[in-house]
PDB file of N, CA and C and ligand atoms in Angstrom:
ATOM      1  N   MET A   1      -8.222 -20.050 -15.183  1.00 54.00           N
ATOM      2  CA  MET A   1      -7.478 -18.846 -15.604  1.00 54.00           C
ATOM      3  C   MET A   1      -8.446 -17.845 -16.217  1.00 54.00           C
ATOM      4  N   VAL A   2      -8.372 -16.646 -15.750  1.00 57.00           N
ATOM      5  CA  VAL A   2      -9.263 -15.596 -16.243  1.00 57.00           C
ATOM      6  C   VAL A   2      -8.616 -14.917 -17.437  1.00 57.00           C
ATOM      7  N   GLU A   3      -9.386 -14.772 -18.492  1.00 62.00           N
ATOM      8  CA  GLU A   3      -8.856 -14.073 -19.652  1.00 62.00           C
ATOM      9  C   GLU A   3      -9.035 -12.583 -19.453  1.00 62.00           C
ATOM     10  N   ARG A   4      -7.975 -11.837 -19.654  1.00 67.00           N
ATOM     11  CA  ARG A   4      -8.025 -10.384 -19.477  1.00 67.00           C
ATOM     12  C   ARG A   4      -8.781  -9.750 -20.620  1.00 67.00           C
ATOM     13  N   LYS A   5      -9.642  -8.818 -20.297  1.00 71.00           N
ATOM     14  CA  LYS A   5     -10.361  -8.108 -21.354  1.00 71.00           C
ATOM     15  C   LYS A   5      -9.398  -7.168 -22.069  1.00 71.00           C
ATOM     16  N   ARG A   6      -9.613  -7.037 -23.351  1.00 75.00           N
ATOM     17  CA  ARG A   6      -8.718  -6.193 -24.141  1.00 75.00           C
ATOM     18  C   ARG A   6      -9.483  -5.131 -24.900  1.00 75.00           C
ATOM     19  N   GLY A   7      -8.744  -4.174 -25.406  1.00 85.00           N
ATOM     20  CA  GLY A   7      -9.284  -3.182 -26.329  1.00 85.00           C
ATOM     21  C   GLY A   7     -10.365  -2.308 -25.730  1.00 85.00           C
ATOM     22  N   ARG A   8     -11.384  -2.052 -26.532  1.00 91.00           N
ATOM     23  CA  ARG A   8     -12.434  -1.116 -26.165  1.00 91.00           C
ATOM     24  C   ARG A   8     -13.166  -1.535 -24.897  1.00 91.00           C
ATOM     25  N   GLN A   9     -13.412  -2.820 -24.798  1.00 90.00           N
ATOM     26  CA  GLN A   9     -14.124  -3.343 -23.634  1.00 90.00           C
ATOM     27  C   GLN A   9     -13.339  -3.062 -22.344  1.00 90.00           C
ATOM     28  N   ALA A  10     -12.035  -3.249 -22.419  1.00 89.00           N
ATOM     29  CA  ALA A  10     -11.184  -3.021 -21.255  1.00 89.00           C
ATOM     30  C   ALA A  10     -11.167  -1.543 -20.874  1.00 89.00           C
ATOM     31  N   VAL A  11     -11.147  -0.682 -21.874  1.00 92.00           N
ATOM     32  CA  VAL A  11     -11.136   0.760 -21.630  1.00 92.00           C
ATOM     33  C   VAL A  11     -12.424   1.186 -20.940  1.00 92.00           C
ATOM     34  N   GLN A  12     -13.539   0.656 -21.421  1.00 94.00           N
ATOM     35  CA  GLN A  12     -14.831   1.006 -20.819  1.00 94.00           C
ATOM     36  C   GLN A  12     -14.940   0.476 -19.401  1.00 94.00           C
ATOM     37  N   GLN A  13     -14.449  -0.723 -19.178  1.00 94.00           N
ATOM     38  CA  GLN A  13     -14.503  -1.328 -17.847  1.00 94.00           C
ATOM     39  C   GLN A  13     -13.660  -0.500 -16.866  1.00 94.00           C
ATOM     40  N   ARG A  14     -12.490  -0.077 -17.332  1.00 95.00           N
ATOM     41  CA  ARG A  14     -11.584   0.722 -16.515  1.00 95.00           C
ATOM     42  C   ARG A  14     -12.235   2.060 -16.139  1.00 95.00           C
ATOM     43  N   ARG A  15     -12.864   2.671 -17.147  1.00 96.00           N
ATOM     44  CA  ARG A  15     -13.524   3.952 -16.906  1.00 96.00           C
ATOM     45  C   ARG A  15     -14.669   3.802 -15.900  1.00 96.00           C
ATOM     46  N   ARG A  16     -15.433   2.723 -16.071  1.00 97.00           N
ATOM     47  CA  ARG A  16     -16.570   2.471 -15.180  1.00 97.00           C
ATOM     48  C   ARG A  16     -16.079   2.268 -13.743  1.00 97.00           C
ATOM     49  N   ARG A  17     -14.987   1.541 -13.598  1.00 97.00           N
ATOM     50  CA  ARG A  17     -14.463   1.271 -12.256  1.00 97.00           C
ATOM     51  C   ARG A  17     -13.922   2.535 -11.603  1.00 97.00           C
ATOM     52  N   LEU A  18     -13.280   3.379 -12.391  1.00 97.00           N
ATOM     53  CA  LEU A  18     -12.751   4.622 -11.832  1.00 97.00           C
ATOM     54  C   LEU A  18     -13.879   5.588 -11.479  1.00 97.00           C
ATOM     55  N   ARG A  19     -14.995   5.495 -12.200  1.00 97.00           N
ATOM     56  CA  ARG A  19     -16.157   6.316 -11.853  1.00 97.00           C
ATOM     57  C   ARG A  19     -16.780   5.834 -10.550  1.00 97.00           C
ATOM     58  N   ALA A  20     -16.772   4.507 -10.378  1.00 96.00           N
ATOM     59  CA  ALA A  20     -17.360   3.928  -9.170  1.00 96.00           C
ATOM     60  C   ALA A  20     -16.505   4.219  -7.938  1.00 96.00           C
ATOM     61  N   GLN A  21     -15.181   4.269  -8.128  1.00 96.00           N
ATOM     62  CA  GLN A  21     -14.251   4.546  -7.020  1.00 96.00           C
ATOM     63  C   GLN A  21     -13.305   5.650  -7.468  1.00 96.00           C
ATOM     64  N   PRO A  22     -13.749   6.887  -7.465  1.00 98.00           N
ATOM     65  CA  PRO A  22     -12.920   7.962  -8.026  1.00 98.00           C
ATOM     66  C   PRO A  22     -11.709   8.328  -7.171  1.00 98.00           C
ATOM     67  N   LEU A  23     -11.696   7.886  -5.920  1.00 98.00           N
ATOM     68  CA  LEU A  23     -10.583   8.244  -5.040  1.00 98.00           C
ATOM     69  C   LEU A  23      -9.718   7.031  -4.724  1.00 98.00           C
ATOM     70  N   CYS A  24      -8.428   7.292  -4.544  1.00 98.00           N
ATOM     71  CA  CYS A  24      -7.488   6.227  -4.209  1.00 98.00           C
ATOM     72  C   CYS A  24      -7.880   5.598  -2.864  1.00 98.00           C
ATOM     73  N   GLN A  25      -8.056   4.284  -2.874  1.00 97.00           N
ATOM     74  CA  GLN A  25      -8.507   3.577  -1.676  1.00 97.00           C
ATOM     75  C   GLN A  25      -7.431   3.539  -0.589  1.00 97.00           C
ATOM     76  N   ASP A  26      -6.184   3.390  -0.988  1.00 97.00           N
ATOM     77  CA  ASP A  26      -5.098   3.346  -0.009  1.00 97.00           C
ATOM     78  C   ASP A  26      -4.884   4.704   0.643  1.00 97.00           C
ATOM     79  N   CYS A  27      -4.956   5.763  -0.175  1.00 98.00           N
ATOM     80  CA  CYS A  27      -4.812   7.108   0.376  1.00 98.00           C
ATOM     81  C   CYS A  27      -5.987   7.405   1.311  1.00 98.00           C
ATOM     82  N   ALA A  28      -7.171   7.002   0.920  1.00 97.00           N
ATOM     83  CA  ALA A  28      -8.355   7.221   1.757  1.00 97.00           C
ATOM     84  C   ALA A  28      -8.187   6.558   3.116  1.00 97.00           C
ATOM     85  N   ALA A  29      -7.562   5.383   3.127  1.00 97.00           N
ATOM     86  CA  ALA A  29      -7.330   4.657   4.374  1.00 97.00           C
ATOM     87  C   ALA A  29      -6.384   5.426   5.294  1.00 97.00           C
ATOM     88  N   LYS A  30      -5.549   6.283   4.671  1.00 97.00           N
ATOM     89  CA  LYS A  30      -4.608   7.093   5.455  1.00 97.00           C
ATOM     90  C   LYS A  30      -5.154   8.494   5.689  1.00 97.00           C
ATOM     91  N   GLY A  31      -6.413   8.704   5.290  1.00 98.00           N
ATOM     92  CA  GLY A  31      -7.030   9.998   5.497  1.00 98.00           C
ATOM     93  C   GLY A  31      -6.686  11.021   4.426  1.00 98.00           C
ATOM     94  N   LEU A  32      -6.128  10.562   3.319  1.00 97.00           N
ATOM     95  CA  LEU A  32      -5.762  11.458   2.230  1.00 97.00           C
ATOM     96  C   LEU A  32      -6.795  11.363   1.111  1.00 97.00           C
ATOM     97  N   VAL A  33      -6.994  12.467   0.432  1.00 98.00           N
ATOM     98  CA  VAL A  33      -7.892  12.475  -0.714  1.00 98.00           C
ATOM     99  C   VAL A  33      -7.057  12.647  -1.970  1.00 98.00           C
ATOM    100  N   ARG A  34      -7.039  11.607  -2.793  1.00 98.00           N
ATOM    101  CA  ARG A  34      -6.239  11.644  -4.008  1.00 98.00           C
ATOM    102  C   ARG A  34      -7.005  10.954  -5.122  1.00 98.00           C
ATOM    103  N   GLU A  35      -6.893  11.483  -6.316  1.00 98.00           N
ATOM    104  CA  GLU A  35      -7.623  10.908  -7.427  1.00 98.00           C
ATOM    105  C   GLU A  35      -7.051   9.538  -7.799  1.00 98.00           C
ATOM    106  N   ALA A  36      -7.932   8.565  -7.954  1.00 98.00           N
ATOM    107  CA  ALA A  36      -7.507   7.245  -8.405  1.00 98.00           C
ATOM    108  C   ALA A  36      -7.335   7.254  -9.912  1.00 98.00           C
ATOM    109  N   THR A  37      -6.286   6.605 -10.378  1.00 97.00           N
ATOM    110  CA  THR A  37      -6.045   6.550 -11.823  1.00 97.00           C
ATOM    111  C   THR A  37      -5.901   5.124 -12.334  1.00 97.00           C
ATOM    112  N   VAL A  38      -5.777   4.171 -11.406  1.00 96.00           N
ATOM    113  CA  VAL A  38      -5.540   2.789 -11.812  1.00 96.00           C
ATOM    114  C   VAL A  38      -6.465   1.831 -11.071  1.00 96.00           C
ATOM    115  N   PRO A  39      -7.325   1.100 -11.792  1.00 96.00           N
ATOM    116  CA  PRO A  39      -8.078   0.034 -11.123  1.00 96.00           C
ATOM    117  C   PRO A  39      -7.137  -1.149 -10.904  1.00 96.00           C
ATOM    118  N   ASP A  40      -6.930  -1.512  -9.657  1.00 95.00           N
ATOM    119  CA  ASP A  40      -5.960  -2.554  -9.310  1.00 95.00           C
ATOM    120  C   ASP A  40      -6.689  -3.826  -8.871  1.00 95.00           C
ATOM    121  N   HIS A  41      -6.138  -4.986  -9.238  1.00 93.00           N
ATOM    122  CA  HIS A  41      -6.694  -6.250  -8.761  1.00 93.00           C
ATOM    123  C   HIS A  41      -6.176  -6.498  -7.349  1.00 93.00           C
ATOM    124  N   ILE A  42      -7.071  -6.686  -6.399  1.00 93.00           N
ATOM    125  CA  ILE A  42      -6.669  -6.929  -5.011  1.00 93.00           C
ATOM    126  C   ILE A  42      -5.861  -8.222  -4.946  1.00 93.00           C
ATOM    127  N   VAL A  43      -6.405  -9.288  -5.530  1.00 92.00           N
ATOM    128  CA  VAL A  43      -5.643 -10.522  -5.733  1.00 92.00           C
ATOM    129  C   VAL A  43      -5.285 -10.552  -7.214  1.00 92.00           C
ATOM    130  N   PRO A  44      -3.982 -10.498  -7.541  1.00 89.00           N
ATOM    131  CA  PRO A  44      -3.592 -10.450  -8.955  1.00 89.00           C
ATOM    132  C   PRO A  44      -4.154 -11.622  -9.755  1.00 89.00           C
ATOM    133  N   LEU A  45      -4.475 -11.380 -11.019  1.00 90.00           N
ATOM    134  CA  LEU A  45      -5.038 -12.421 -11.868  1.00 90.00           C
ATOM    135  C   LEU A  45      -4.108 -13.628 -11.934  1.00 90.00           C
ATOM    136  N   VAL A  46      -2.797 -13.372 -12.007  1.00 87.00           N
ATOM    137  CA  VAL A  46      -1.844 -14.476 -12.108  1.00 87.00           C
ATOM    138  C   VAL A  46      -1.777 -15.288 -10.821  1.00 87.00           C
ATOM    139  N   GLN A  47      -2.307 -14.719  -9.732  1.00 89.00           N
ATOM    140  CA  GLN A  47      -2.345 -15.472  -8.472  1.00 89.00           C
ATOM    141  C   GLN A  47      -3.730 -16.033  -8.216  1.00 89.00           C
ATOM    142  N   GLY A  48      -4.530 -16.118  -9.276  1.00 94.00           N
ATOM    143  CA  GLY A  48      -5.844 -16.746  -9.162  1.00 94.00           C
ATOM    144  C   GLY A  48      -6.960 -15.789  -8.805  1.00 94.00           C
ATOM    145  N   GLY A  49      -6.674 -14.486  -8.805  1.00 95.00           N
ATOM    146  CA  GLY A  49      -7.701 -13.499  -8.511  1.00 95.00           C
ATOM    147  C   GLY A  49      -8.712 -13.407  -9.638  1.00 95.00           C
ATOM    148  N   SER A  50      -9.913 -12.935  -9.331  1.00 95.00           N
ATOM    149  CA  SER A  50     -10.948 -12.823 -10.351  1.00 95.00           C
ATOM    150  C   SER A  50     -10.929 -11.427 -10.963  1.00 95.00           C
ATOM    151  N   ASP A  51     -11.595 -11.303 -12.112  1.00 93.00           N
ATOM    152  CA  ASP A  51     -11.671 -10.002 -12.779  1.00 93.00           C
ATOM    153  C   ASP A  51     -13.017  -9.342 -12.456  1.00 93.00           C
ATOM    154  N   GLU A  52     -13.626  -9.762 -11.370  1.00 94.00           N
ATOM    155  CA  GLU A  52     -14.892  -9.171 -10.943  1.00 94.00           C
ATOM    156  C   GLU A  52     -14.629  -7.853 -10.221  1.00 94.00           C
ATOM    157  N   ASP A  53     -15.674  -7.022 -10.158  1.00 94.00           N
ATOM    158  CA  ASP A  53     -15.539  -5.733  -9.474  1.00 94.00           C
ATOM    159  C   ASP A  53     -15.151  -5.903  -8.005  1.00 94.00           C
ATOM    160  N   GLY A  54     -15.558  -6.998  -7.404  1.00 96.00           N
ATOM    161  CA  GLY A  54     -15.254  -7.243  -5.999  1.00 96.00           C
ATOM    162  C   GLY A  54     -13.771  -7.430  -5.729  1.00 96.00           C
ATOM    163  N   ASN A  55     -13.014  -7.705  -6.776  1.00 96.00           N
ATOM    164  CA  ASN A  55     -11.572  -7.892  -6.633  1.00 96.00           C
ATOM    165  C   ASN A  55     -10.809  -6.653  -7.104  1.00 96.00           C
ATOM    166  N   ILE A  56     -11.527  -5.548  -7.248  1.00 96.00           N
ATOM    167  CA  ILE A  56     -10.914  -4.324  -7.775  1.00 96.00           C
ATOM    168  C   ILE A  56     -10.894  -3.228  -6.714  1.00 96.00           C
ATOM    169  N   ARG A  57      -9.755  -2.553  -6.606  1.00 96.00           N
ATOM    170  CA  ARG A  57      -9.712  -1.326  -5.810  1.00 96.00           C
ATOM    171  C   ARG A  57      -8.982  -0.302  -6.684  1.00 96.00           C
ATOM    172  N   CYS A  58      -9.503   0.913  -6.701  1.00 98.00           N
ATOM    173  CA  CYS A  58      -8.888   1.934  -7.535  1.00 98.00           C
ATOM    174  C   CYS A  58      -7.843   2.679  -6.713  1.00 98.00           C
ATOM    175  N   LEU A  59      -6.666   2.867  -7.304  1.00 97.00           N
ATOM    176  CA  LEU A  59      -5.540   3.482  -6.606  1.00 97.00           C
ATOM    177  C   LEU A  59      -4.944   4.615  -7.423  1.00 97.00           C
ATOM    178  N   CYS A  60      -4.201   5.497  -6.764  1.00 98.00           N
ATOM    179  CA  CYS A  60      -3.404   6.481  -7.488  1.00 98.00           C
ATOM    180  C   CYS A  60      -2.140   5.765  -7.979  1.00 98.00           C
ATOM    181  N   ALA A  61      -1.409   6.417  -8.851  1.00 97.00           N
ATOM    182  CA  ALA A  61      -0.242   5.776  -9.460  1.00 97.00           C
ATOM    183  C   ALA A  61       0.783   5.353  -8.404  1.00 97.00           C
ATOM    184  N   ASP A  62       0.993   6.196  -7.401  1.00 96.00           N
ATOM    185  CA  ASP A  62       1.983   5.891  -6.363  1.00 96.00           C
ATOM    186  C   ASP A  62       1.613   4.650  -5.569  1.00 96.00           C
ATOM    187  N   CYS A  63       0.354   4.600  -5.143  1.00 97.00           N
ATOM    188  CA  CYS A  63      -0.090   3.453  -4.351  1.00 97.00           C
ATOM    189  C   CYS A  63      -0.102   2.187  -5.197  1.00 97.00           C
ATOM    190  N   HIS A  64      -0.469   2.332  -6.464  1.00 95.00           N
ATOM    191  CA  HIS A  64      -0.478   1.166  -7.341  1.00 95.00           C
ATOM    192  C   HIS A  64       0.927   0.580  -7.474  1.00 95.00           C
ATOM    193  N   GLN A  65       1.893   1.467  -7.597  1.00 93.00           N
ATOM    194  CA  GLN A  65       3.281   1.031  -7.710  1.00 93.00           C
ATOM    195  C   GLN A  65       3.726   0.305  -6.435  1.00 93.00           C
ATOM    196  N   ALA A  66       3.344   0.869  -5.302  1.00 93.00           N
ATOM    197  CA  ALA A  66       3.707   0.265  -4.018  1.00 93.00           C
ATOM    198  C   ALA A  66       3.061  -1.108  -3.862  1.00 93.00           C
ATOM    199  N   ARG A  67       1.788  -1.207  -4.244  1.00 92.00           N
ATOM    200  CA  ARG A  67       1.075  -2.479  -4.142  1.00 92.00           C
ATOM    201  C   ARG A  67       1.660  -3.525  -5.069  1.00 92.00           C
ATOM    202  N   THR A  68       2.013  -3.095  -6.274  1.00 88.00           N
ATOM    203  CA  THR A  68       2.573  -4.028  -7.249  1.00 88.00           C
ATOM    204  C   THR A  68       3.910  -4.560  -6.746  1.00 88.00           C
ATOM    205  N   ALA A  69       4.713  -3.665  -6.171  1.00 88.00           N
ATOM    206  CA  ALA A  69       6.000  -4.089  -5.617  1.00 88.00           C
ATOM    207  C   ALA A  69       5.782  -5.095  -4.494  1.00 88.00           C
ATOM    208  N   GLU A  70       4.731  -4.838  -3.703  1.00 84.00           N
ATOM    209  CA  GLU A  70       4.397  -5.710  -2.588  1.00 84.00           C
ATOM    210  C   GLU A  70       3.993  -7.103  -3.095  1.00 84.00           C
ATOM    211  N   GLN A  71       3.209  -7.100  -4.181  1.00 81.00           N
ATOM    212  CA  GLN A  71       2.671  -8.360  -4.682  1.00 81.00           C
ATOM    213  C   GLN A  71       3.688  -9.142  -5.500  1.00 81.00           C
ATOM    214  N   PHE A  72       4.529  -8.411  -6.256  1.00 79.00           N
ATOM    215  CA  PHE A  72       5.413  -9.108  -7.180  1.00 79.00           C
ATOM    216  C   PHE A  72       6.892  -8.924  -6.871  1.00 79.00           C
ATOM    217  N   GLY A  73       7.215  -8.003  -5.972  1.00 75.00           N
ATOM    218  CA  GLY A  73       8.609  -7.658  -5.751  1.00 75.00           C
ATOM    219  C   GLY A  73       9.335  -8.593  -4.817  1.00 75.00           C
ATOM    220  N   HIS A  74       8.596  -9.311  -3.995  1.00 63.00           N
ATOM    221  CA  HIS A  74       9.269 -10.127  -2.980  1.00 63.00           C
ATOM    222  C   HIS A  74       9.021 -11.612  -3.223  1.00 63.00           C
ATOM    223  N   ARG A  75       9.508 -12.078  -4.340  1.00 57.00           N
ATOM    224  CA  ARG A  75       9.300 -13.461  -4.736  1.00 57.00           C
ATOM    225  C   ARG A  75      10.282 -14.409  -4.046  1.00 57.00           C
ATOM    226  N   ARG A  76      11.358 -13.832  -3.524  1.00 58.00           N
ATOM    227  CA  ARG A  76      12.419 -14.637  -2.934  1.00 58.00           C
ATOM    228  C   ARG A  76      11.867 -15.417  -1.744  1.00 58.00           C
ATOM    229  N   THR A  77      12.025 -16.696  -1.778  1.00 61.00           N
ATOM    230  CA  THR A  77      11.556 -17.479  -0.641  1.00 61.00           C
ATOM    231  C   THR A  77      12.753 -17.956   0.159  1.00 61.00           C
ATOM    232  N   VAL A  78      12.687 -17.719   1.424  1.00 63.00           N
ATOM    233  CA  VAL A  78      13.770 -18.089   2.326  1.00 63.00           C
ATOM    234  C   VAL A  78      13.229 -19.168   3.274  1.00 63.00           C
ATOM    235  N   PRO A  79      13.945 -20.265   3.387  1.00 67.00           N
ATOM    236  CA  PRO A  79      13.470 -21.292   4.334  1.00 67.00           C
ATOM    237  C   PRO A  79      13.504 -20.749   5.765  1.00 67.00           C
ATOM    238  N   THR A  80      12.437 -20.987   6.491  1.00 69.00           N
ATOM    239  CA  THR A  80      12.381 -20.485   7.864  1.00 69.00           C
ATOM    240  C   THR A  80      12.210 -21.638   8.843  1.00 69.00           C
ATOM    241  N   GLY A  81      12.734 -21.439  10.013  1.00 75.00           N
ATOM    242  CA  GLY A  81      12.611 -22.441  11.064  1.00 75.00           C
ATOM    243  C   GLY A  81      11.258 -22.326  11.764  1.00 75.00           C
ATOM    244  N   SER A  82      11.051 -23.141  12.773  1.00 76.00           N
ATOM    245  CA  SER A  82       9.764 -23.168  13.456  1.00 76.00           C
ATOM    246  C   SER A  82       9.507 -21.852  14.224  1.00 76.00           C
ATOM    247  N   ASP A  83      10.586 -21.099  14.486  1.00 77.00           N
ATOM    248  CA  ASP A  83      10.401 -19.818  15.161  1.00 77.00           C
ATOM    249  C   ASP A  83      10.132 -18.685  14.182  1.00 77.00           C
ATOM    250  N   GLY A  84      10.095 -19.008  12.871  1.00 70.00           N
ATOM    251  CA  GLY A  84       9.770 -18.014  11.857  1.00 70.00           C
ATOM    252  C   GLY A  84      10.950 -17.241  11.333  1.00 70.00           C
ATOM    253  N   TRP A  85      12.124 -17.487  11.869  1.00 76.00           N
ATOM    254  CA  TRP A  85      13.315 -16.786  11.383  1.00 76.00           C
ATOM    255  C   TRP A  85      13.990 -17.605  10.277  1.00 76.00           C
ATOM    256  N   PRO A  86      14.623 -16.908   9.330  1.00 71.00           N
ATOM    257  CA  PRO A  86      15.299 -17.623   8.248  1.00 71.00           C
ATOM    258  C   PRO A  86      16.388 -18.553   8.790  1.00 71.00           C
ATOM    259  N   ILE A  87      16.541 -19.690   8.156  1.00 71.00           N
ATOM    260  CA  ILE A  87      17.561 -20.661   8.553  1.00 71.00           C
ATOM    261  C   ILE A  87      18.891 -20.269   7.917  1.00 71.00           C
ATOM    262  N   GLY A  88      19.964 -20.347   8.661  1.00 64.00           N
ATOM    263  CA  GLY A  88      21.296 -20.092   8.115  1.00 64.00           C
ATOM    264  C   GLY A  88      21.643 -18.696   8.215  1.00 64.00           C
TER     265      GLY A  88
HETATM  266 ZN1   ZN B 101      -2.921   6.570  -3.245  1.00 58.79          ZN
END
């Protein structure tokens, strides 16, 4: 389990990451130029992701929200058959 950095250290780390990736990575992938405001963990810490720079992508607030919903919003597990469709 990775311990999250707190306080001043976390603020400096966040600033450094946003300087390294000043543009939203998801928007850039769509050909858009938008300022990144949130360093996001590609693999969330609670899912075993690391707090290394390699696991960080900087996103704008909108993309961060979308990614978070993607990572944490669909926890519901539905049993599926061998054809991949939900059973029942
Ligand atoms: Zn974006």
